[in-house]
Short mmCIF file of C-alpha atoms (C1' of nucleotides) in Angstrom, two decimals:
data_model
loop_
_atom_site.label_atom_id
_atom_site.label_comp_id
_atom_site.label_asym_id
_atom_site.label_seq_id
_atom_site.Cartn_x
_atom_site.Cartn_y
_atom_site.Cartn_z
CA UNK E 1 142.99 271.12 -6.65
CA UNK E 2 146.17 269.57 -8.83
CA UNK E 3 147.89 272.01 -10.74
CA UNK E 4 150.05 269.86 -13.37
CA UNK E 5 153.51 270.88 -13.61
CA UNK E 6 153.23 273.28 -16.72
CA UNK E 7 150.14 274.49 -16.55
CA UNK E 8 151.17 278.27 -15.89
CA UNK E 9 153.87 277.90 -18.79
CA UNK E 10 151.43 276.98 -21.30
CA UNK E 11 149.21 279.84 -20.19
CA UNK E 12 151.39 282.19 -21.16
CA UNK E 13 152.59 280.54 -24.39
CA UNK E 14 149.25 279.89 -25.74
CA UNK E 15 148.53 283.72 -24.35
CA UNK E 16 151.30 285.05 -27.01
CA UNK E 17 150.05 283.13 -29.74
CA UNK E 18 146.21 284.17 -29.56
CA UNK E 19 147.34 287.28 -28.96
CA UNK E 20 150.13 287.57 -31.77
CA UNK E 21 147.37 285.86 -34.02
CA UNK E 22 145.28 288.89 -33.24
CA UNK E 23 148.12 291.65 -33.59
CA UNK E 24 149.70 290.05 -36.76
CA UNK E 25 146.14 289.35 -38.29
CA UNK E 26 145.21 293.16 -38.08
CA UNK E 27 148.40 295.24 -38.79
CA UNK E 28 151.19 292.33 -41.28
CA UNK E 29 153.87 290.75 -39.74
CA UNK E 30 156.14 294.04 -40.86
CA UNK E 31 153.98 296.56 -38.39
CA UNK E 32 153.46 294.19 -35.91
CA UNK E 33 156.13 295.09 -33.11
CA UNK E 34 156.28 292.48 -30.27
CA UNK E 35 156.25 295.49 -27.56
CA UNK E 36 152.86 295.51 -28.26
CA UNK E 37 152.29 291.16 -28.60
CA UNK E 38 153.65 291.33 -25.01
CA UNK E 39 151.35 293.78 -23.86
CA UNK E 40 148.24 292.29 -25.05
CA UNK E 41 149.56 288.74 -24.43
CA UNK E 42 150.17 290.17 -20.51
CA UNK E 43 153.64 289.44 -20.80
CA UNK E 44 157.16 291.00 -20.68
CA UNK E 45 158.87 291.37 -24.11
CA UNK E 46 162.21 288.71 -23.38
CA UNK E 47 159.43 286.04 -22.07
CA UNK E 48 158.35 286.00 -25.76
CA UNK E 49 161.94 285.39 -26.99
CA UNK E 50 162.04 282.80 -24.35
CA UNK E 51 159.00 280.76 -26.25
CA UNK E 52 159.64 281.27 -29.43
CA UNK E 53 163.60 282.24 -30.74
CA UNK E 54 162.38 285.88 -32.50
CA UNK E 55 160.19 286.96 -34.56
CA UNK E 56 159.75 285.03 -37.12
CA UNK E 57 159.68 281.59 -35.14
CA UNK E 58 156.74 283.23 -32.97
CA UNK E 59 154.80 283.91 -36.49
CA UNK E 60 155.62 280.68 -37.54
CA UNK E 61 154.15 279.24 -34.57
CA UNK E 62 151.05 281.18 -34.98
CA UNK E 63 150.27 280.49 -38.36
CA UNK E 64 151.04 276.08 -37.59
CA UNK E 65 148.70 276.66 -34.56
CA UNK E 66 145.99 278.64 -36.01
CA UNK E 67 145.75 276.69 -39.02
CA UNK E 68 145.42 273.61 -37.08
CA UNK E 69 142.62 275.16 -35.36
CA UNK E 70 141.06 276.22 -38.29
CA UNK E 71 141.46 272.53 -39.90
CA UNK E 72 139.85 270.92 -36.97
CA UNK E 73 136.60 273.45 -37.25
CA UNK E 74 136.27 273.05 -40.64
CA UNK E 75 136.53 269.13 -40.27
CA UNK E 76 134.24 268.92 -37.42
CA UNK E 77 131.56 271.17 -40.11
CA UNK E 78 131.97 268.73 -42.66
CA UNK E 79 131.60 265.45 -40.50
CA UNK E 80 128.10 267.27 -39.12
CA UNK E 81 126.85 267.28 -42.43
CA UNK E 82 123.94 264.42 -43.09
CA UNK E 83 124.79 262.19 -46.08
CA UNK E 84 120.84 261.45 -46.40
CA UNK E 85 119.02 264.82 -45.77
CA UNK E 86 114.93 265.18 -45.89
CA UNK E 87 116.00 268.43 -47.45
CA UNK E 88 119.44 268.43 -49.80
CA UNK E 89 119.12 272.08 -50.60
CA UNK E 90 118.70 273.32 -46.81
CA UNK E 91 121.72 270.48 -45.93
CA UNK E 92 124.04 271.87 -48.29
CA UNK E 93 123.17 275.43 -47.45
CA UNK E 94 123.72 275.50 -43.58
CA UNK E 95 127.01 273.01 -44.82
CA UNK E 96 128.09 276.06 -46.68
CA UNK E 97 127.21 278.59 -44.16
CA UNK E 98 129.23 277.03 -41.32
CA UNK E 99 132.15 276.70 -43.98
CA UNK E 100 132.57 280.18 -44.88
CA UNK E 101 132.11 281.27 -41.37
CA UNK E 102 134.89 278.88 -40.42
CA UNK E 103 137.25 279.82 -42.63
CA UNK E 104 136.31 283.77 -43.15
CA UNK E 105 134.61 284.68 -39.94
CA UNK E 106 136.32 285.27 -36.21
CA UNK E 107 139.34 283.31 -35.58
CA UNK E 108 138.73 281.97 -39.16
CA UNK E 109 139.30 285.28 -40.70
CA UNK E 110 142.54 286.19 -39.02
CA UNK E 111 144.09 282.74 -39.79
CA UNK E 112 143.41 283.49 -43.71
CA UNK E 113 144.65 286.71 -43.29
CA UNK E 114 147.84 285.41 -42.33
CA UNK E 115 148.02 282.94 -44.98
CA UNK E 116 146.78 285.30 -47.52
CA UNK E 117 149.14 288.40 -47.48
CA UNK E 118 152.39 287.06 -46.09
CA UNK E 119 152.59 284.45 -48.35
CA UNK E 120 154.98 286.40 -50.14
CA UNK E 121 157.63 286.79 -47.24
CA UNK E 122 157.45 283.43 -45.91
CA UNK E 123 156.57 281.32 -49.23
CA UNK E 124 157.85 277.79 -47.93
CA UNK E 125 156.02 277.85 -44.92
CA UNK E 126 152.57 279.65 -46.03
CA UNK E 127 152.27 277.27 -49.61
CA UNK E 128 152.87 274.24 -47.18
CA UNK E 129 149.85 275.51 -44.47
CA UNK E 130 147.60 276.55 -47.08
CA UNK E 131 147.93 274.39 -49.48
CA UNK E 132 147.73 271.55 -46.81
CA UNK E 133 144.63 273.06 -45.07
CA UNK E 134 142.45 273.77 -48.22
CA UNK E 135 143.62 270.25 -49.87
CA UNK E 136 142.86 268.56 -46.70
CA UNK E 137 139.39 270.47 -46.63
CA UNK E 138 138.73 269.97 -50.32
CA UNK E 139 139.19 266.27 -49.72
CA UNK E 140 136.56 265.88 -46.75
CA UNK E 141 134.14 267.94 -48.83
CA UNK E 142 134.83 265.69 -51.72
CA UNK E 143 134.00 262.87 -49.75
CA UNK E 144 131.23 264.34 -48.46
CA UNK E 145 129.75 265.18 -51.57
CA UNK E 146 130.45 261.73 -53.33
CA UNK E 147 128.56 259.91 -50.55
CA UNK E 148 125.91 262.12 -51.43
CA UNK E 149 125.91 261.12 -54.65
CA UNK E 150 126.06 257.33 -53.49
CA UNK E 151 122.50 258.04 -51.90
CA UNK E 152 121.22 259.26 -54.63
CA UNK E 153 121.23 262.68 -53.94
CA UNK E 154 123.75 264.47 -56.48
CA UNK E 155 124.83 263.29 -59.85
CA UNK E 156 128.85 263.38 -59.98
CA UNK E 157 131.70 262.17 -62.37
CA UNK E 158 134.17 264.45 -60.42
CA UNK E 159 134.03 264.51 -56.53
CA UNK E 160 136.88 266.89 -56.24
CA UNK E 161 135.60 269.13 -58.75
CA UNK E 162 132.10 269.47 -56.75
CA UNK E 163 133.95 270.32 -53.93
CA UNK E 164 135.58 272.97 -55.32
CA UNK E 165 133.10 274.86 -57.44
CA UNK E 166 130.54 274.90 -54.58
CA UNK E 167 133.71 276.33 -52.41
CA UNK E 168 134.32 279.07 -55.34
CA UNK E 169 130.18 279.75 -55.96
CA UNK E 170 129.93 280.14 -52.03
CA UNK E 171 132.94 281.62 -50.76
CA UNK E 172 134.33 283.98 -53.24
CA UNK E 173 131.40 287.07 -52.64
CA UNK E 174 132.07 287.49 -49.13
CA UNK E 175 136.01 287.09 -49.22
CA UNK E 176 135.72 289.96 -51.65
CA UNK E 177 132.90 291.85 -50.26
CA UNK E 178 135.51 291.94 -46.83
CA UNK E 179 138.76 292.94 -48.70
CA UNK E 180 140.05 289.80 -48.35
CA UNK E 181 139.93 289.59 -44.67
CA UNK E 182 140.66 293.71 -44.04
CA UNK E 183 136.91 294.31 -42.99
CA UNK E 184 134.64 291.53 -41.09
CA UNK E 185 132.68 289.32 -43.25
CA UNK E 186 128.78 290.58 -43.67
CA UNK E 187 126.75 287.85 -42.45
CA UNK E 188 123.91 289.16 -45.17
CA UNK E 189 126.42 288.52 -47.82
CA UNK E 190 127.51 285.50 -46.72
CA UNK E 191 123.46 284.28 -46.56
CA UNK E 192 123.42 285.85 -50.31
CA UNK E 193 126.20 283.77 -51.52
CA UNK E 194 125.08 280.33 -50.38
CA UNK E 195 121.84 280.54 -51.41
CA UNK E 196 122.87 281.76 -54.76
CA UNK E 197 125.83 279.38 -54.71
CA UNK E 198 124.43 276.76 -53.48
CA UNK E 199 121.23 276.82 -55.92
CA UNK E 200 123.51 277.22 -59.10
CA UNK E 201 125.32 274.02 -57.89
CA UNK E 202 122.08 272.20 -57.73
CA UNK E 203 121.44 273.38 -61.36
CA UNK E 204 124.38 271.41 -62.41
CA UNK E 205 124.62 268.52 -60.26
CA UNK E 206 121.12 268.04 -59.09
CA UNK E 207 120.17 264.37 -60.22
CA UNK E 208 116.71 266.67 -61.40
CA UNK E 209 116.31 269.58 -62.82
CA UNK E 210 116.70 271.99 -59.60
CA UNK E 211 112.90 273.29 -58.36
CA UNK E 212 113.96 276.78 -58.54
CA UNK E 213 116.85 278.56 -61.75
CA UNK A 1 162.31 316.09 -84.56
CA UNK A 2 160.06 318.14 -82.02
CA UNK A 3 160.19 317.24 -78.33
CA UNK A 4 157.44 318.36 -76.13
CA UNK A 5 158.09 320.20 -73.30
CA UNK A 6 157.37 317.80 -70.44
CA UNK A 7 158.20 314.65 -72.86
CA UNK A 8 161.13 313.79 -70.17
CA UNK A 9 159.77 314.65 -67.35
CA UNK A 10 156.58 312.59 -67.94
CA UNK A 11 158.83 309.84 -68.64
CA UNK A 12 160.92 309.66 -65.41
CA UNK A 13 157.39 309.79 -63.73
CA UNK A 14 155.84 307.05 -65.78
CA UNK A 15 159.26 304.96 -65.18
CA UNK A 16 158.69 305.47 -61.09
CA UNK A 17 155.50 304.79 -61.32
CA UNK A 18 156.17 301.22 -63.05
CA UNK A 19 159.04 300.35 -60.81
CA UNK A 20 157.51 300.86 -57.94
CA UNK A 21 154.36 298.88 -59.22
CA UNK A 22 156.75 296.17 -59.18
CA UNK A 23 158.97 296.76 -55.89
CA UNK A 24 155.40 297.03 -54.00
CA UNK A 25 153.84 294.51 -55.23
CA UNK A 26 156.78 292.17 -54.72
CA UNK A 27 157.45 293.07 -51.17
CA UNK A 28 154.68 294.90 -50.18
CA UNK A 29 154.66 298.58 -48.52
CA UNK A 30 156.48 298.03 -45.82
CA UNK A 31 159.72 296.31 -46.98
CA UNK A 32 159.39 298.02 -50.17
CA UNK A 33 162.47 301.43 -49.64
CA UNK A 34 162.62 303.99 -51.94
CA UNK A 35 166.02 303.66 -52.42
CA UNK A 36 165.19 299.93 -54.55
CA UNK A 37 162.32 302.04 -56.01
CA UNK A 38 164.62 304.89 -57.80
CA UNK A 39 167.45 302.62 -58.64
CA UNK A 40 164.65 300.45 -60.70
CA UNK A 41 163.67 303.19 -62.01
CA UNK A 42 166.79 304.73 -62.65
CA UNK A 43 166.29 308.51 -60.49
CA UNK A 44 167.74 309.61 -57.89
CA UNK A 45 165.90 309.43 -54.84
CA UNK A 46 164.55 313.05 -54.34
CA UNK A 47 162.89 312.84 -57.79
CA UNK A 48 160.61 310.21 -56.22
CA UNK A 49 159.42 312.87 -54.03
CA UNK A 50 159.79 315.82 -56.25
CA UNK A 51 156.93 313.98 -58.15
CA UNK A 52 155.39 312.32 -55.70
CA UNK A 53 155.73 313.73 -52.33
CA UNK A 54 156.21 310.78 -50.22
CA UNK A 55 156.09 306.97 -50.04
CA UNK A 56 152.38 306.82 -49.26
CA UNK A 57 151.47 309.68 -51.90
CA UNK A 58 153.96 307.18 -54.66
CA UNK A 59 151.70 304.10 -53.37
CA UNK A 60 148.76 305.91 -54.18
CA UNK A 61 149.84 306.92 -57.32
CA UNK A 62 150.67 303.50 -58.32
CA UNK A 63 147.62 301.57 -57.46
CA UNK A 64 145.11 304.36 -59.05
CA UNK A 65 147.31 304.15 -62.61
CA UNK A 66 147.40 300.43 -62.52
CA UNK A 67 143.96 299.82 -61.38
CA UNK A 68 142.65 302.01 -64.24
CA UNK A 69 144.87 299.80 -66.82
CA UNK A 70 143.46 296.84 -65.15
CA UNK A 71 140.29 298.44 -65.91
CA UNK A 72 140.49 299.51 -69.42
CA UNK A 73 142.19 295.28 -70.12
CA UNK A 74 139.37 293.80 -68.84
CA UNK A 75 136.90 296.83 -70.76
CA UNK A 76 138.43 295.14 -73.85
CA UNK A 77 137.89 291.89 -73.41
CA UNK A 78 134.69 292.15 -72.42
CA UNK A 79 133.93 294.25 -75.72
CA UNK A 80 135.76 291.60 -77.79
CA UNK A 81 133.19 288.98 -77.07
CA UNK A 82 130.92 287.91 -79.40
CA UNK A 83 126.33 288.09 -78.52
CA UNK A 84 125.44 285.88 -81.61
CA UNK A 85 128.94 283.19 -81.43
CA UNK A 86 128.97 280.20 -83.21
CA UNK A 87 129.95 278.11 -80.24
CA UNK A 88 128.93 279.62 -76.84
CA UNK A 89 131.05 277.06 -75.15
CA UNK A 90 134.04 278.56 -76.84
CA UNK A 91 133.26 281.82 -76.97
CA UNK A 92 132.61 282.10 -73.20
CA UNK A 93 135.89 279.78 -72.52
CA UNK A 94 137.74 282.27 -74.61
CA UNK A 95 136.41 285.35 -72.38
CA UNK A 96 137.11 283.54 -69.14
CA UNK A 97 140.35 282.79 -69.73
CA UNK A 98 141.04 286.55 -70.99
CA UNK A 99 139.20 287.79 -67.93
CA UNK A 100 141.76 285.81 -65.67
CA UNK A 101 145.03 286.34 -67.50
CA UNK A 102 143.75 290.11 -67.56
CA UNK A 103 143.12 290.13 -63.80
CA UNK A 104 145.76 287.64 -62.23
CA UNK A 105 148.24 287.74 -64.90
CA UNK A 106 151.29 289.89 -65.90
CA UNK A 107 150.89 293.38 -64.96
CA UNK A 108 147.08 292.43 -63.94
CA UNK A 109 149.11 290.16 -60.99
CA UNK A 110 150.85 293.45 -59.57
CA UNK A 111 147.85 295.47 -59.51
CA UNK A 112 145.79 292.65 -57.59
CA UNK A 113 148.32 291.55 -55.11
CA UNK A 114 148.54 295.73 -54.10
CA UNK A 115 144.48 295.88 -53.89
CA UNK A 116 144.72 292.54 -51.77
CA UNK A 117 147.42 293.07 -49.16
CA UNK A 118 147.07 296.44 -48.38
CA UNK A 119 143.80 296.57 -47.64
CA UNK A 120 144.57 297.23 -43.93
CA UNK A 121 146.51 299.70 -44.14
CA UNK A 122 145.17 301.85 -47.06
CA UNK A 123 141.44 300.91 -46.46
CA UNK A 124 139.77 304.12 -48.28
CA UNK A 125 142.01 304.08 -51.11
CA UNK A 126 141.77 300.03 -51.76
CA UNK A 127 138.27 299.52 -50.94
CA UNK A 128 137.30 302.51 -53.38
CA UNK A 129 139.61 301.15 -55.84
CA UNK A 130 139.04 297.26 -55.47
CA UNK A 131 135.21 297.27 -55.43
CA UNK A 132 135.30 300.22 -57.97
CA UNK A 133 136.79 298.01 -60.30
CA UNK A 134 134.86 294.73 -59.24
CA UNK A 135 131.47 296.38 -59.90
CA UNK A 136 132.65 297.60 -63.13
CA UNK A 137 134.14 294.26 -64.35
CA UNK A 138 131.20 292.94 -63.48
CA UNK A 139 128.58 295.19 -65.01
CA UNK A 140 130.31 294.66 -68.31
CA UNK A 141 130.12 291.08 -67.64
CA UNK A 142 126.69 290.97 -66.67
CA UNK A 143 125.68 293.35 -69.61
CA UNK A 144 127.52 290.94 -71.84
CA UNK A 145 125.47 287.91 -70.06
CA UNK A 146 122.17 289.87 -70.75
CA UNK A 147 122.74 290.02 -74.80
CA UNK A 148 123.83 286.33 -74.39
CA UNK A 149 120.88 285.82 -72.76
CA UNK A 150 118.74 288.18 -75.51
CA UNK A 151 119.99 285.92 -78.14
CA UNK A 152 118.81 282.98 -76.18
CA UNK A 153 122.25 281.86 -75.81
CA UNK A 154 121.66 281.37 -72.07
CA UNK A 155 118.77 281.73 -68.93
CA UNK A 156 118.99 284.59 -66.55
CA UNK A 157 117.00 286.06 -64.40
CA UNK A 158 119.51 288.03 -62.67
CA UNK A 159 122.91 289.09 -64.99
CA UNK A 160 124.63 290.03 -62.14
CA UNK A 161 124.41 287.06 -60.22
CA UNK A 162 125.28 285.09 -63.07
CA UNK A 163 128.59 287.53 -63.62
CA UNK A 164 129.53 287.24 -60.21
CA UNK A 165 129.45 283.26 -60.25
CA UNK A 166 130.96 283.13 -63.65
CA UNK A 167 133.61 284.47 -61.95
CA UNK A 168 133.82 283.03 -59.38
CA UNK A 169 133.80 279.50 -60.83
CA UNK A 170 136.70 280.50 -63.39
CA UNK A 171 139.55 282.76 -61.36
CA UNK A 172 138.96 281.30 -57.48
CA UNK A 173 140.89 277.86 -58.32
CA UNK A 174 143.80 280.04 -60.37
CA UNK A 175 143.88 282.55 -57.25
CA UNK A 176 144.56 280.06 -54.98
CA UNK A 177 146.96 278.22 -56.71
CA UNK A 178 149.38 281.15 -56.85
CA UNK A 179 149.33 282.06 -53.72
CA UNK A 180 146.77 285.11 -54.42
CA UNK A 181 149.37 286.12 -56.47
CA UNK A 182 152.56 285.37 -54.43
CA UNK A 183 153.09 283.28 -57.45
CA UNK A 184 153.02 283.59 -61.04
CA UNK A 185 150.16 281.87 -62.51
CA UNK A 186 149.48 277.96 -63.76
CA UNK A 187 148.25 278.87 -67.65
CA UNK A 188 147.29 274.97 -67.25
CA UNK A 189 145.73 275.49 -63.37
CA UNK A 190 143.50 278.22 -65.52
CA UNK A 191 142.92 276.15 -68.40
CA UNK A 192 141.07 273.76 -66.23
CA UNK A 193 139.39 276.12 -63.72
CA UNK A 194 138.28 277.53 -67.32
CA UNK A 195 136.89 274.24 -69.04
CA UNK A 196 135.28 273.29 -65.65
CA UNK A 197 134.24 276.61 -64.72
CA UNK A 198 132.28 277.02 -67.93
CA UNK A 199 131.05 273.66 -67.89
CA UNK A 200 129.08 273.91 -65.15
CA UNK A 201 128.06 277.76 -65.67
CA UNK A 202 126.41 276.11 -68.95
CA UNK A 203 124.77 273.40 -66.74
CA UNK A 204 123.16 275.91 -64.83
CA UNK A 205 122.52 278.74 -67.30
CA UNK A 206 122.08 277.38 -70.68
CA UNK A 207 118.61 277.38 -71.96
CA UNK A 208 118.73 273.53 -73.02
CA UNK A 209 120.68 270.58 -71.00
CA UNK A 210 124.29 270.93 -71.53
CA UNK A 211 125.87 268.31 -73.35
CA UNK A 212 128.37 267.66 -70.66
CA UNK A 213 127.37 267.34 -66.95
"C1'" DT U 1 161.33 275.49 3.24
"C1'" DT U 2 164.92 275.80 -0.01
"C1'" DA U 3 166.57 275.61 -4.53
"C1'" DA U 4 165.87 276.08 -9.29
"C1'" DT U 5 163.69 278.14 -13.00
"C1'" DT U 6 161.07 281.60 -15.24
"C1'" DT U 7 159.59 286.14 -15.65
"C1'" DT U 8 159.91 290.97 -15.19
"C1'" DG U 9 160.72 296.19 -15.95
"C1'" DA U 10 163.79 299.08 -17.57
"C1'" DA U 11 167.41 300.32 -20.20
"C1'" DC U 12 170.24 299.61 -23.87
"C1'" DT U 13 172.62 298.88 -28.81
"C1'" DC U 14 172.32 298.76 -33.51
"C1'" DA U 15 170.48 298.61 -38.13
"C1'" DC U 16 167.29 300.42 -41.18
"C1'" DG U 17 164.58 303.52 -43.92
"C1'" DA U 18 161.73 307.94 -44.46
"C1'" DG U 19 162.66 312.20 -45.52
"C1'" DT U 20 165.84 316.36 -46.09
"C1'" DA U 21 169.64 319.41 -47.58
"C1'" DC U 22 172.69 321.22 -50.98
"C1'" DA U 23 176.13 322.39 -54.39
"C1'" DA U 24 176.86 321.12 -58.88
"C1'" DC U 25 175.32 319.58 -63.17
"C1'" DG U 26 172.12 318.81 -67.00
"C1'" DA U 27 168.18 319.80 -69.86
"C1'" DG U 28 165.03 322.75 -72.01
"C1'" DC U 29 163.47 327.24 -73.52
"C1'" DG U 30 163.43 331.96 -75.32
"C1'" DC J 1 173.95 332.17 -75.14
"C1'" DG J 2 171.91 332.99 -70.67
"C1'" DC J 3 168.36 331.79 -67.63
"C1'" DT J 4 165.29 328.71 -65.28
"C1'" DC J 5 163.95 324.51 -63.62
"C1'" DG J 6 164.69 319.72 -62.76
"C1'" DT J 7 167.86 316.22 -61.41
"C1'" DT J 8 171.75 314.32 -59.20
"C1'" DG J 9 175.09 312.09 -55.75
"C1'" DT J 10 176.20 312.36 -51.36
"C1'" DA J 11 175.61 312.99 -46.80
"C1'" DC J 12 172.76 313.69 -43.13
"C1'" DT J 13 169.04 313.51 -39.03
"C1'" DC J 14 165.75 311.14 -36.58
"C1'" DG J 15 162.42 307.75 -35.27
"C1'" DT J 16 161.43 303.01 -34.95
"C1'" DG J 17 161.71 298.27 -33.73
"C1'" DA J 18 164.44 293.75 -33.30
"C1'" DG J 19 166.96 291.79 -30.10
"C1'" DT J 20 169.83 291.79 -25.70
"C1'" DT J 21 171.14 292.53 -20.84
"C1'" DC J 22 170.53 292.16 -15.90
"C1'" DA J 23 169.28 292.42 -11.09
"C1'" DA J 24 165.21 291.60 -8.69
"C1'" DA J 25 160.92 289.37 -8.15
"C1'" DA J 26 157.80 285.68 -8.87
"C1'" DT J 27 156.75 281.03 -9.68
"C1'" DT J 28 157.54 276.23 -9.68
"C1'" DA J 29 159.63 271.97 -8.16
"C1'" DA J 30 161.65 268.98 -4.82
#
DNA sequence: TTAATTTTGAACTCACGAGTACAACGAGCG
DNA sequence: CGCTCGTTGTACTCGTGAGTTCAAAATTAA
């Protein structure tokens, strides 16, 4: 067995982020204390220095990272999403489950956490992140959405606007129903909100009058 | 000219309570110090705890008084909306974009960027708070909806639902684009979120085809 | 195997802010 | 006017956490 050069180093700095992802996610950057990063990371307090500078470069690092993780999921969602369904209504519904469970459920949840509350003490770097992620997400949805309308399927003047109305009509319910990321998203809710959400978008975009409103 | 007896000391308590709406919801709990909070506020520092006891008992203080101004705004605007208008369009435009300037807006900014951060760390205070205000907005919203809907202004089978997604569709684009209220808001990001937001409520709820879709 | 690099546990310094104390002053009331 | 209560400016204590130090141990590289 080869064991490449860093291999041990890059255990223990990807180790301090998922675990400072975790710590900062729960408690804010302000009563996070990186005693307790190194302990659940499994590492000694000045090996986190080492990594990252201080403080605020290791949360910096976390959000970049977990934001890149949570652009990848959310891309890999949208690109699994048929552009010719048997059923549009079940496509777009399982489209908008996985999407709110990317971006509000498990790691999901504590990356929007991050970006959500601490936007205020780190505004540069959280508006560039954010913004970034949710235009980059907007746009694939967008895309997604206007080749569904190529097909025949929905009837659209504004791709980006589609995109995000059916992000508002399916996402806004369970970010509030789980204080914004302070309690774990309610898979029931979630189930509520799409099928509600994802019916009312029908009623306006639907080609046809939508079966059931 | 008669002076009641507790005129000045209600003042000095009304004046903490306002600066420190501010302080918090600038810098959140943590890095908000008392010592910012009484200078604002223009009282020495043992005042604050004469009157309040101690940092958290001042936090509490401050998000129960705002969130019940909050309340009473958006009470107002609700009431202020016509069942039999001339233009429903308009008239629904005109509450939405009340509704978010009432909520994200101005003192309605402080009040939600306290329920939204400090969720974690306050959760039986915000959560009783937040959602007690949420359901109430939106029963007067829905109740509203329902009279629309008695008129034959609009469809519903469920007022709720509809309140929930008129909501949605009008403040989650606004939200966002402040930084859930790390900013101040985009009067033009809510003008559109408005137009649109209403646009395709009407597609979906009004009892004949809207004329734009 | 040796040398170089990284990590460690433990202890430390220093700045900060919550909360307190207190004598003196100010405001309000009878 | 005297009394009571609230407020003040100033100084203080104490706990906490960011960041640093260092000799020894562990790991990695040659």
């Amino acid at each position: 067995m080869v064991v490449t050069g860093t291999t041990r180093r890059v255990d223990k700095h990807r180790a301090i982020l998922d675990a400072a992802l975790d710590v900062f996610a729960r408690q804010g950057y302000a009563d996070t204390n990186l005693d307790e990063v190194a302990e659940v990371a499994g590492v000694a307090k000045p090996t986190i220095y080492n990594h990252f500078g201080d403080k605020a470069g290791l949360f910096a690092a976390v959000v970049e990272t977990s934001s890149q993780d949570a652009n990848a999921r959310v891309a890999d969602v949208i690109a699994a999403t048929s552009t010719n369904p048997e059923d549009l209504r079940a496509e777009l519904e399982t489209l908008a489950r996985s999407l709110v469970h990317c971006l509000q459920g498990g790691a999901g949840s504590a990356t929007m956490r991050l970006q959500l509350v601490e936007g205020a003490r780190f505004p540069e770097l959280i508006s560039r992140v954010r913004d970034g992620n949710r235009d980059r997400t907007l746009d694939l949805l967008a895309g997604k959405l206007a080749q569904l309308a190529a097909t025949g399927h929905l009837r659209l003047r504004d791709p980006g606007r589609a995109a995000r109305q059916l992000m508002a009509l399916v996402s806004d319910e369970p970010l509030v129903n789980s204080g914004f990321g302070a309690r774990p998203v309610d898979p029931a809710v979630v189930d509520r909100a799409v099928t509600e959400g994802v019916d009312t978008f029908l009623a306006a975009f639907a080609p046809e009058p939508a079966p059931e409103s």
